[in-house]
Amino acid sequence: DGGITQSPKYLFRKEGQNVTLSCEQNLNHDAMYWYRQDPGQGLRLIYYSQIVNDFQKGDIAEGYSVSREKKESFPLTVTSAQKNPTAFYLCASSILAMGTGELFFGEGSRLTVL
Amino acid sequence: AQSVAQPEDQVNVAEGNPLTVKCTYSVSGNPYLFWYVQYPNRGLQFLLKYITGDNLVKGSYGFEAEFNKSQTSFHLKKPSALVSDSALYFCAVRDIQDTGGFKTIFGAGTRLFVKA
């Protein structure tokens, strides 16, 4: 089955540590996205990528980094510079198609800082 | 910049009754509008979208939405609610970037409770 796989589903981190969240898709989609979800705030865009080896900052990119070395993969690193990293992180992909394509989401990764 | 607003944090409805979840938008140009649903600790699932054409859009699980240009609204509706419809619903709009790329902007979400 085609889809998006995020791992790990749950992750605990000590303050000062970097962590990397994995996102893999086999939908052959060009565009991939990372969103952060906090209660009552909806989804906020962290980074997005429309083509391999290229990515753009979203609205809350500070303290995060990404790479897009393969079309299928778009890992997100939460660095120690992120002041409040505890959140639910969602990866998504879409076809570009002039912006009309809907987003396909993974099941999310819940990061808790101890 | 494009934006969407969901004026209700929560909607309560009895099973079997019609439901409406409200969304208003602010866009320049033609709006590309979407509805998604999220169940607890899960990713979002696409329900339906409006790109162009008929103002009444039909989607998954019996949901539909009406695009109203004069009222800048895109309300989600279902004729008869089910307990299993209880979830968090997000309205979204596609924003076109100066770079030619696209990103999706989400509303804050509306929690729907359907009581048996």
mmCIF file of C-alpha atoms in Angstrom:
data_model
loop_
_atom_site.group_PDB
_atom_site.id
_atom_site.type_symbol
_atom_site.label_atom_id
_atom_site.label_comp_id
_atom_site.label_asym_id
_atom_site.label_seq_id
_atom_site.Cartn_x
_atom_site.Cartn_y
_atom_site.Cartn_z
ATOM 1 C CA ASP A 1 0.000 0.000 0.000
ATOM 2 C CA GLY A 2 1.191 3.479 -0.805
ATOM 3 C CA GLY A 3 1.517 5.953 1.981
ATOM 4 C CA ILE A 4 3.676 7.957 4.338
ATOM 5 C CA THR A 5 5.579 6.361 7.197
ATOM 6 C CA GLN A 6 6.768 8.374 10.171
ATOM 7 C CA SER A 7 9.036 7.030 12.872
ATOM 8 C CA PRO A 8 9.310 6.843 15.752
ATOM 9 C CA LYS A 9 5.708 7.281 16.897
ATOM 10 C CA TYR A 10 6.826 8.350 20.381
ATOM 11 C CA LEU A 11 10.152 9.916 21.284
ATOM 12 C CA PHE A 12 11.556 11.262 24.523
ATOM 13 C CA ARG A 13 14.451 13.648 24.587
ATOM 14 C CA LYS A 14 16.556 15.252 27.232
ATOM 15 C CA GLU A 15 17.111 18.973 27.053
ATOM 16 C CA GLY A 16 20.131 19.842 24.913
ATOM 17 C CA GLN A 17 19.847 16.812 22.658
ATOM 18 C CA ASN A 18 19.150 16.854 18.947
ATOM 19 C CA VAL A 19 16.646 14.325 17.621
ATOM 20 C CA THR A 20 15.745 13.307 14.088
ATOM 21 C CA LEU A 21 12.253 12.319 12.984
ATOM 22 C CA SER A 22 11.968 10.117 9.936
ATOM 23 C CA CYS A 23 9.461 10.553 7.106
ATOM 24 C CA GLU A 24 9.329 8.238 4.097
ATOM 25 C CA GLN A 25 6.756 8.168 1.283
ATOM 26 C CA ASN A 26 6.201 5.757 -1.592
ATOM 27 C CA LEU A 27 3.522 7.806 -3.340
ATOM 28 C CA ASN A 28 5.969 9.303 -5.839
ATOM 29 C CA HIS A 29 4.975 12.773 -4.661
ATOM 30 C CA ASP A 30 7.261 15.670 -5.414
ATOM 31 C CA ALA A 31 6.336 17.859 -2.462
ATOM 32 C CA MET A 32 6.843 17.049 1.209
ATOM 33 C CA TYR A 33 6.020 19.046 4.332
ATOM 34 C CA TRP A 34 6.599 19.093 8.074
ATOM 35 C CA TYR A 35 3.965 20.514 10.393
ATOM 36 C CA ARG A 36 3.911 20.989 14.133
ATOM 37 C CA GLN A 37 0.650 20.579 16.034
ATOM 38 C CA ASP A 38 0.015 22.053 19.475
ATOM 39 C CA PRO A 39 -3.337 21.933 21.277
ATOM 40 C CA GLY A 40 -5.672 24.700 20.151
ATOM 41 C CA GLN A 41 -3.251 26.067 17.556
ATOM 42 C CA GLY A 42 -3.934 23.948 14.534
ATOM 43 C CA LEU A 43 -1.021 23.000 12.318
ATOM 44 C CA ARG A 44 1.962 25.253 11.724
ATOM 45 C CA LEU A 45 4.362 24.729 8.837
ATOM 46 C CA ILE A 46 8.004 24.122 9.740
ATOM 47 C CA TYR A 47 9.656 23.320 6.388
ATOM 48 C CA TYR A 48 8.608 22.171 2.956
ATOM 49 C CA SER A 49 10.327 20.794 -0.117
ATOM 50 C CA GLN A 50 9.115 20.598 -3.681
ATOM 51 C CA ILE A 51 12.119 18.943 -5.260
ATOM 52 C CA VAL A 52 15.134 16.925 -4.246
ATOM 53 C CA ASN A 53 17.983 18.970 -2.773
ATOM 54 C CA ASP A 54 15.766 22.011 -2.273
ATOM 55 C CA PHE A 55 13.614 23.090 0.668
ATOM 56 C CA GLN A 56 12.019 26.256 2.025
ATOM 57 C CA LYS A 57 11.414 27.571 5.521
ATOM 58 C CA GLY A 58 7.877 27.643 6.755
ATOM 59 C CA ASP A 59 6.411 29.827 9.473
ATOM 60 C CA ILE A 60 8.265 28.333 12.451
ATOM 61 C CA ALA A 61 11.584 27.028 11.080
ATOM 62 C CA GLU A 62 13.818 28.302 13.904
ATOM 63 C CA GLY A 63 15.402 25.442 15.830
ATOM 64 C CA TYR A 64 14.676 22.879 13.120
ATOM 65 C CA SER A 65 16.593 21.547 10.118
ATOM 66 C CA VAL A 66 15.723 19.267 7.208
ATOM 67 C CA SER A 67 17.287 17.555 4.219
ATOM 68 C CA ARG A 68 15.873 16.189 0.985
ATOM 69 C CA GLU A 69 18.523 13.950 -0.549
ATOM 70 C CA LYS A 70 15.993 11.505 -1.975
ATOM 71 C CA LYS A 71 12.496 12.048 -3.336
ATOM 72 C CA GLU A 72 11.102 9.514 -0.888
ATOM 73 C CA SER A 73 12.636 10.895 2.290
ATOM 74 C CA PHE A 74 12.349 14.164 4.219
ATOM 75 C CA PRO A 75 13.815 13.829 7.745
ATOM 76 C CA LEU A 76 13.350 16.565 10.329
ATOM 77 C CA THR A 77 15.946 17.325 13.001
ATOM 78 C CA VAL A 78 14.791 19.084 16.135
ATOM 79 C CA THR A 79 17.857 20.831 17.483
ATOM 80 C CA SER A 80 18.716 21.985 20.971
ATOM 81 C CA ALA A 81 18.022 25.537 19.748
ATOM 82 C CA GLN A 82 14.301 24.792 19.644
ATOM 83 C CA LYS A 83 13.035 26.282 22.899
ATOM 84 C CA ASN A 84 9.793 24.367 23.237
ATOM 85 C CA PRO A 85 10.037 21.183 21.189
ATOM 86 C CA THR A 86 7.370 19.116 22.953
ATOM 87 C CA ALA A 87 4.661 18.673 20.305
ATOM 88 C CA PHE A 88 3.037 16.361 17.788
ATOM 89 C CA TYR A 89 4.902 16.424 14.460
ATOM 90 C CA LEU A 90 3.193 15.581 11.202
ATOM 91 C CA CYS A 91 4.781 14.857 7.849
ATOM 92 C CA ALA A 92 2.780 15.189 4.637
ATOM 93 C CA SER A 93 3.223 14.948 0.894
ATOM 94 C CA SER A 94 1.346 16.025 -2.205
ATOM 95 C CA ILE A 95 1.565 16.160 -5.955
ATOM 96 C CA LEU A 96 2.340 19.649 -7.175
ATOM 97 C CA ALA A 97 -0.268 19.875 -9.933
ATOM 98 C CA MET A 98 -0.652 23.653 -9.723
ATOM 99 C CA GLY A 99 -1.458 23.486 -6.050
ATOM 100 C CA THR A 100 -4.689 21.562 -6.381
ATOM 101 C CA GLY A 101 -3.450 18.323 -4.817
ATOM 102 C CA GLU A 102 -4.507 17.442 -1.313
ATOM 103 C CA LEU A 103 -2.049 16.518 1.417
ATOM 104 C CA PHE A 104 -1.427 12.940 2.479
ATOM 105 C CA PHE A 105 -0.326 12.672 6.107
ATOM 106 C CA GLY A 106 1.686 10.218 8.116
ATOM 107 C CA GLU A 107 0.504 9.041 11.534
ATOM 108 C CA GLY A 108 2.648 11.543 13.381
ATOM 109 C CA SER A 109 5.504 11.515 15.876
ATOM 110 C CA ARG A 110 4.974 12.729 19.421
ATOM 111 C CA LEU A 111 8.103 14.288 20.911
ATOM 112 C CA THR A 112 8.372 14.889 24.629
ATOM 113 C CA VAL A 113 11.265 16.737 26.223
ATOM 114 C CA LEU A 114 12.063 15.548 29.710
ATOM 115 C CA ALA B 1 -1.653 36.308 2.638
ATOM 116 C CA GLN B 2 -4.271 33.600 2.557
ATOM 117 C CA SER B 3 -5.996 32.550 5.761
ATOM 118 C CA VAL B 4 -8.909 30.532 7.079
ATOM 119 C CA ALA B 5 -10.918 30.939 10.247
ATOM 120 C CA GLN B 6 -12.957 28.371 12.114
ATOM 121 C CA PRO B 7 -15.132 30.395 14.484
ATOM 122 C CA GLU B 8 -16.211 27.479 16.675
ATOM 123 C CA ASP B 9 -13.825 25.579 18.931
ATOM 124 C CA GLN B 10 -16.426 22.876 19.461
ATOM 125 C CA VAL B 11 -19.679 21.728 17.888
ATOM 126 C CA ASN B 12 -22.105 19.407 19.655
ATOM 127 C CA VAL B 13 -24.808 17.524 17.784
ATOM 128 C CA ALA B 14 -27.068 14.555 18.466
ATOM 129 C CA GLU B 15 -26.689 11.425 16.387
ATOM 130 C CA GLY B 16 -29.007 11.476 13.394
ATOM 131 C CA ASN B 17 -29.189 15.276 13.281
ATOM 132 C CA PRO B 18 -27.555 17.340 10.553
ATOM 133 C CA LEU B 19 -24.190 18.876 11.358
ATOM 134 C CA THR B 20 -22.372 21.974 10.151
ATOM 135 C CA VAL B 21 -18.782 22.949 10.849
ATOM 136 C CA LYS B 22 -18.065 26.517 9.802
ATOM 137 C CA CYS B 23 -15.109 27.930 7.888
ATOM 138 C CA THR B 24 -14.480 31.350 6.395
ATOM 139 C CA TYR B 25 -11.549 32.264 4.216
ATOM 140 C CA SER B 26 -9.542 35.250 3.092
ATOM 141 C CA VAL B 27 -7.688 34.872 -0.194
ATOM 142 C CA SER B 28 -6.496 36.878 -3.125
ATOM 143 C CA GLY B 29 -7.380 35.239 -6.385
ATOM 144 C CA ASN B 30 -9.155 31.922 -6.761
ATOM 145 C CA PRO B 31 -9.326 29.928 -3.531
ATOM 146 C CA TYR B 32 -8.285 26.305 -3.274
ATOM 147 C CA LEU B 33 -10.083 25.070 -0.146
ATOM 148 C CA PHE B 34 -9.849 21.780 1.720
ATOM 149 C CA TRP B 35 -11.355 19.933 4.679
ATOM 150 C CA TYR B 36 -9.449 17.368 6.726
ATOM 151 C CA VAL B 37 -10.404 15.208 9.713
ATOM 152 C CA GLN B 38 -8.155 14.025 12.542
ATOM 153 C CA TYR B 39 -8.855 11.222 14.999
ATOM 154 C CA PRO B 40 -6.956 11.131 18.325
ATOM 155 C CA ASN B 41 -3.198 10.638 17.986
ATOM 156 C CA ARG B 42 -3.484 10.115 14.234
ATOM 157 C CA GLY B 43 -2.520 12.032 11.135
ATOM 158 C CA LEU B 44 -5.029 14.095 9.183
ATOM 159 C CA GLN B 45 -7.220 12.533 6.520
ATOM 160 C CA PHE B 46 -8.446 14.385 3.459
ATOM 161 C CA LEU B 47 -12.239 14.754 3.201
ATOM 162 C CA LEU B 48 -12.911 17.010 0.229
ATOM 163 C CA LYS B 49 -11.723 20.020 -1.728
ATOM 164 C CA TYR B 50 -13.008 22.897 -3.807
ATOM 165 C CA ILE B 51 -10.921 23.961 -6.768
ATOM 166 C CA THR B 52 -13.466 25.204 -9.284
ATOM 167 C CA GLY B 53 -16.872 24.305 -10.658
ATOM 168 C CA ASP B 54 -19.957 23.333 -8.646
ATOM 169 C CA ASN B 55 -20.324 25.142 -5.347
ATOM 170 C CA LEU B 56 -21.481 21.954 -3.592
ATOM 171 C CA VAL B 57 -18.606 19.532 -3.175
ATOM 172 C CA LYS B 58 -19.134 15.943 -2.066
ATOM 173 C CA GLY B 59 -16.456 14.035 -0.207
ATOM 174 C CA SER B 60 -15.667 11.004 1.906
ATOM 175 C CA TYR B 61 -17.897 9.451 4.607
ATOM 176 C CA GLY B 62 -21.010 11.324 3.429
ATOM 177 C CA PHE B 63 -19.593 14.786 4.039
ATOM 178 C CA GLU B 64 -20.145 17.709 1.719
ATOM 179 C CA ALA B 65 -19.188 21.369 1.708
ATOM 180 C CA GLU B 66 -20.706 24.441 0.156
ATOM 181 C CA PHE B 67 -18.499 27.094 -1.359
ATOM 182 C CA ASN B 68 -20.056 30.559 -1.039
ATOM 183 C CA LYS B 69 -18.031 33.262 -2.729
ATOM 184 C CA SER B 70 -20.138 36.197 -1.569
ATOM 185 C CA GLN B 71 -19.884 35.139 2.072
ATOM 186 C CA THR B 72 -16.313 33.817 1.695
ATOM 187 C CA SER B 73 -17.367 30.622 3.422
ATOM 188 C CA PHE B 74 -16.746 26.918 2.957
ATOM 189 C CA HIS B 75 -18.868 25.172 5.585
ATOM 190 C CA LEU B 76 -18.664 21.421 6.072
ATOM 191 C CA LYS B 77 -21.989 19.598 6.318
ATOM 192 C CA LYS B 78 -23.473 16.161 6.780
ATOM 193 C CA PRO B 79 -27.199 15.382 6.672
ATOM 194 C CA SER B 80 -27.157 12.816 9.477
ATOM 195 C CA ALA B 81 -24.371 12.689 12.065
ATOM 196 C CA LEU B 82 -22.865 9.481 13.425
ATOM 197 C CA VAL B 83 -21.131 8.979 16.764
ATOM 198 C CA SER B 84 -18.097 7.865 14.770
ATOM 199 C CA ASP B 85 -17.928 11.335 13.173
ATOM 200 C CA SER B 86 -16.652 12.700 16.488
ATOM 201 C CA ALA B 87 -13.191 14.070 15.703
ATOM 202 C CA LEU B 88 -11.194 17.240 15.056
ATOM 203 C CA TYR B 89 -11.944 18.954 11.750
ATOM 204 C CA PHE B 90 -9.631 21.354 9.930
ATOM 205 C CA CYS B 91 -10.388 23.762 7.141
ATOM 206 C CA ALA B 92 -7.409 24.689 4.958
ATOM 207 C CA VAL B 93 -6.473 26.927 2.056
ATOM 208 C CA ARG B 94 -3.668 26.546 -0.457
ATOM 209 C CA ASP B 95 -1.306 29.534 -0.521
ATOM 210 C CA ILE B 96 0.813 30.197 -3.589
ATOM 211 C CA GLN B 97 4.311 31.447 -2.809
ATOM 212 C CA ASP B 98 6.367 34.038 -4.642
ATOM 213 C CA THR B 99 8.798 31.233 -5.469
ATOM 214 C CA GLY B 100 6.035 29.459 -7.368
ATOM 215 C CA GLY B 101 5.595 26.855 -4.672
ATOM 216 C CA PHE B 102 2.554 25.999 -2.634
ATOM 217 C CA LYS B 103 1.888 25.565 1.033
ATOM 218 C CA THR B 104 -1.301 24.744 2.892
ATOM 219 C CA ILE B 105 -2.533 26.969 5.711
ATOM 220 C CA PHE B 106 -4.802 25.411 8.317
ATOM 221 C CA GLY B 107 -7.468 26.793 10.578
ATOM 222 C CA ALA B 108 -7.258 26.166 14.315
ATOM 223 C CA GLY B 109 -9.635 23.235 14.092
ATOM 224 C CA THR B 110 -13.151 22.493 15.357
ATOM 225 C CA ARG B 111 -13.851 19.583 17.659
ATOM 226 C CA LEU B 112 -17.066 17.787 16.790
ATOM 227 C CA PHE B 113 -18.901 15.774 19.443
ATOM 228 C CA VAL B 114 -21.759 13.573 18.299
ATOM 229 C CA LYS B 115 -23.875 12.283 21.178
ATOM 230 C CA ALA B 116 -25.754 9.004 20.914
#
